[in-house]
Amino acid sequence: MDSASLAALASIHPQQNLHTVFVYGSLMADEVLRILLKRTPQSSDAVLNGYQRSSVKGRVYPAIIPVTSKKVSGKIISGIKDSEMYLLDAYEDFEYKRITVEVSLMDSLEKLLVYAYVWGNEKDPDLYGDWDFEDWKRDHLEAYIEMVKEFMEEYEHSGP
């Protein structure tokens, strides 16, 4: 394709802002991302220092809150479009707030500023213990996928 054709294409499809998000719970599962985003974004293993991942009473997904001496392992997903960020905001709901955090990539120890969804109430009495991704996949992934499909049906009918 020549440069004139590329320029014409770019004016039809202006470049979107692309975002990077640290995920540490259900969004680490490619199966969940494929339902939500209709694709599997590029990802890398990462660590978030100064936070703790906890189980939430009555829920199968975790929350993170700031705790100086702790760290959370997860991954970053990159190339997330604005429209996908709005979808993730809706998916994470009002109990989480999206903030910018610094993570370290596991393979290079490079540090990046990325978005993460942090539990809004640091003193929530419903937060307890630890949350394990492998246990969650084994015990809850299948049923969770159905819940995510229902969320997407509702989201697509109601719009962002």
Short mmCIF file of C-alpha atoms in Angstrom, two decimals:
data_model
loop_
_atom_site.label_atom_id
_atom_site.label_comp_id
_atom_site.label_asym_id
_atom_site.label_seq_id
_atom_site.Cartn_x
_atom_site.Cartn_y
_atom_site.Cartn_z
CA MET A 1 0.00 0.00 0.00
CA ASP A 2 1.47 3.40 -0.92
CA SER A 3 1.72 6.35 1.49
CA ALA A 4 -1.28 8.17 -0.05
CA SER A 5 -3.45 5.09 0.52
CA LEU A 6 -2.16 4.77 4.09
CA ALA A 7 -2.88 8.45 4.77
CA ALA A 8 -6.41 8.07 3.39
CA LEU A 9 -6.96 4.97 5.53
CA ALA A 10 -5.65 6.77 8.62
CA SER A 11 -8.10 9.63 8.11
CA ILE A 12 -10.99 7.16 7.91
CA HIS A 13 -9.77 5.27 11.01
CA PRO A 14 -8.05 7.79 13.30
CA GLN A 15 -5.59 6.27 15.75
CA GLN A 16 -7.27 5.39 19.03
CA ASN A 17 -5.59 5.79 22.37
CA LEU A 18 -4.27 2.41 23.43
CA HIS A 19 -4.04 1.49 27.10
CA THR A 20 -2.29 -1.06 29.27
CA VAL A 21 -4.05 -2.66 32.24
CA PHE A 22 -2.72 -4.74 35.14
CA VAL A 23 -5.04 -7.70 35.76
CA TYR A 24 -4.83 -9.97 38.78
CA GLY A 25 -8.06 -11.99 38.96
CA SER A 26 -10.65 -13.29 36.52
CA LEU A 27 -9.22 -11.13 33.72
CA MET A 28 -6.03 -13.21 33.78
CA ALA A 29 -8.08 -15.96 32.12
CA ASP A 30 -7.85 -15.75 28.33
CA GLU A 31 -11.31 -17.36 28.12
CA VAL A 32 -12.82 -14.40 30.00
CA LEU A 33 -10.96 -11.81 27.90
CA ARG A 34 -12.10 -13.48 24.66
CA ILE A 35 -15.74 -13.12 25.72
CA LEU A 36 -15.36 -9.52 26.89
CA LEU A 37 -13.03 -8.12 24.23
CA LYS A 38 -13.73 -10.62 21.43
CA ARG A 39 -9.97 -11.14 21.28
CA THR A 40 -7.01 -12.05 23.46
CA PRO A 41 -4.78 -8.99 23.90
CA GLN A 42 -1.01 -9.22 24.15
CA SER A 43 0.05 -9.85 27.74
CA SER A 44 3.13 -10.10 29.95
CA ASP A 45 3.60 -11.34 33.51
CA ALA A 46 3.97 -8.49 36.00
CA VAL A 47 4.14 -7.70 39.71
CA LEU A 48 2.42 -4.85 41.54
CA ASN A 49 4.30 -3.90 44.72
CA GLY A 50 2.56 -2.31 47.68
CA TYR A 51 -0.78 -4.08 47.20
CA GLN A 52 -2.48 -7.19 48.56
CA ARG A 53 -4.92 -9.45 46.71
CA SER A 54 -7.78 -10.72 48.87
CA SER A 55 -10.86 -12.84 48.52
CA VAL A 56 -14.18 -11.02 48.81
CA LYS A 57 -16.87 -12.63 50.97
CA GLY A 58 -19.70 -14.01 48.83
CA ARG A 59 -17.80 -13.51 45.54
CA VAL A 60 -15.54 -15.70 43.44
CA TYR A 61 -13.33 -12.84 42.20
CA PRO A 62 -10.64 -10.97 44.16
CA ALA A 63 -9.89 -7.39 45.11
CA ILE A 64 -6.64 -5.55 45.65
CA ILE A 65 -5.97 -2.86 48.24
CA PRO A 66 -2.81 -0.94 49.13
CA VAL A 67 -0.65 -2.77 51.70
CA THR A 68 2.93 -1.51 51.80
CA SER A 69 4.70 -4.79 52.56
CA LYS A 70 2.77 -6.96 50.05
CA LYS A 71 2.86 -7.62 46.30
CA VAL A 72 0.43 -9.01 43.76
CA SER A 73 1.43 -11.13 40.80
CA GLY A 74 -0.66 -10.83 37.66
CA LYS A 75 -0.19 -9.74 34.10
CA ILE A 76 -0.53 -6.67 31.98
CA ILE A 77 -2.76 -6.67 28.96
CA SER A 78 -1.83 -4.11 26.33
CA GLY A 79 -3.27 -2.51 23.24
CA ILE A 80 -6.61 -1.89 24.96
CA LYS A 81 -8.75 0.56 22.96
CA ASP A 82 -10.84 3.34 24.52
CA SER A 83 -14.06 1.42 23.80
CA GLU A 84 -12.60 -1.64 25.53
CA MET A 85 -11.65 0.48 28.56
CA TYR A 86 -15.28 1.62 28.86
CA LEU A 87 -16.33 -2.02 28.72
CA LEU A 88 -13.80 -2.98 31.42
CA ASP A 89 -15.01 -0.06 33.56
CA ALA A 90 -18.57 -1.42 33.31
CA TYR A 91 -17.38 -4.97 33.97
CA GLU A 92 -15.48 -3.96 37.10
CA ASP A 93 -18.53 -2.03 38.35
CA PHE A 94 -18.78 0.66 41.02
CA GLU A 95 -16.90 -1.23 43.75
CA TYR A 96 -13.59 -0.82 41.96
CA LYS A 97 -11.83 2.38 41.02
CA ARG A 98 -9.50 2.55 38.06
CA ILE A 99 -6.19 4.13 39.02
CA THR A 100 -2.69 4.36 37.57
CA VAL A 101 -0.10 2.12 39.23
CA GLU A 102 3.51 1.19 38.59
CA VAL A 103 4.18 -2.48 37.81
CA SER A 104 7.37 -4.40 37.16
CA LEU A 105 7.49 -6.75 34.19
CA MET A 106 8.68 -10.21 35.21
CA ASP A 107 10.79 -10.92 32.12
CA SER A 108 12.73 -7.64 32.04
CA LEU A 109 12.09 -5.94 35.41
CA GLU A 110 11.11 -2.90 33.34
CA LYS A 111 8.68 -0.64 35.22
CA LEU A 112 5.51 0.62 33.53
CA LEU A 113 2.68 2.94 34.51
CA VAL A 114 -0.58 1.12 33.80
CA TYR A 115 -4.20 1.08 34.89
CA ALA A 116 -5.45 -1.26 37.61
CA TYR A 117 -8.84 -1.75 39.23
CA VAL A 118 -8.47 -1.30 42.99
CA TRP A 119 -11.20 -2.09 45.53
CA GLY A 120 -12.82 1.18 46.56
CA ASN A 121 -13.16 0.41 50.27
CA GLU A 122 -9.76 -0.43 51.78
CA LYS A 123 -11.37 -1.21 55.17
CA ASP A 124 -14.11 -3.46 53.78
CA PRO A 125 -14.81 -6.21 56.37
CA ASP A 126 -15.72 -8.57 53.49
CA LEU A 127 -12.08 -8.74 52.35
CA TYR A 128 -10.25 -11.74 53.75
CA GLY A 129 -7.40 -14.15 53.19
CA ASP A 130 -5.66 -14.77 49.93
CA TRP A 131 -7.07 -15.48 46.46
CA ASP A 132 -5.43 -18.05 44.19
CA PHE A 133 -5.87 -17.94 40.40
CA GLU A 134 -5.23 -21.66 39.84
CA ASP A 135 -7.80 -22.62 42.51
CA TRP A 136 -10.29 -20.20 40.94
CA LYS A 137 -9.75 -21.66 37.45
CA ARG A 138 -10.28 -25.19 38.75
CA ASP A 139 -13.32 -24.40 40.93
CA HIS A 140 -15.10 -21.48 39.26
CA LEU A 141 -13.99 -20.74 35.68
CA GLU A 142 -16.68 -22.76 33.92
CA ALA A 143 -19.58 -21.12 35.80
CA TYR A 144 -17.86 -17.72 35.66
CA ILE A 145 -17.70 -17.88 31.86
CA GLU A 146 -21.49 -18.21 31.77
CA MET A 147 -21.80 -15.16 34.04
CA VAL A 148 -19.51 -13.15 31.73
CA LYS A 149 -21.57 -14.17 28.68
CA GLU A 150 -24.70 -12.90 30.45
CA PHE A 151 -22.92 -9.65 31.32
CA MET A 152 -21.95 -9.17 27.66
CA GLU A 153 -25.49 -9.81 26.43
CA GLU A 154 -26.79 -7.17 28.82
CA TYR A 155 -23.95 -4.73 28.01
CA GLU A 156 -24.45 -5.06 24.25
CA HIS A 157 -28.20 -4.48 24.58
CA SER A 158 -27.94 -1.52 26.95
CA GLY A 159 -24.77 0.03 25.54
CA PRO A 160 -21.95 1.64 27.53
#
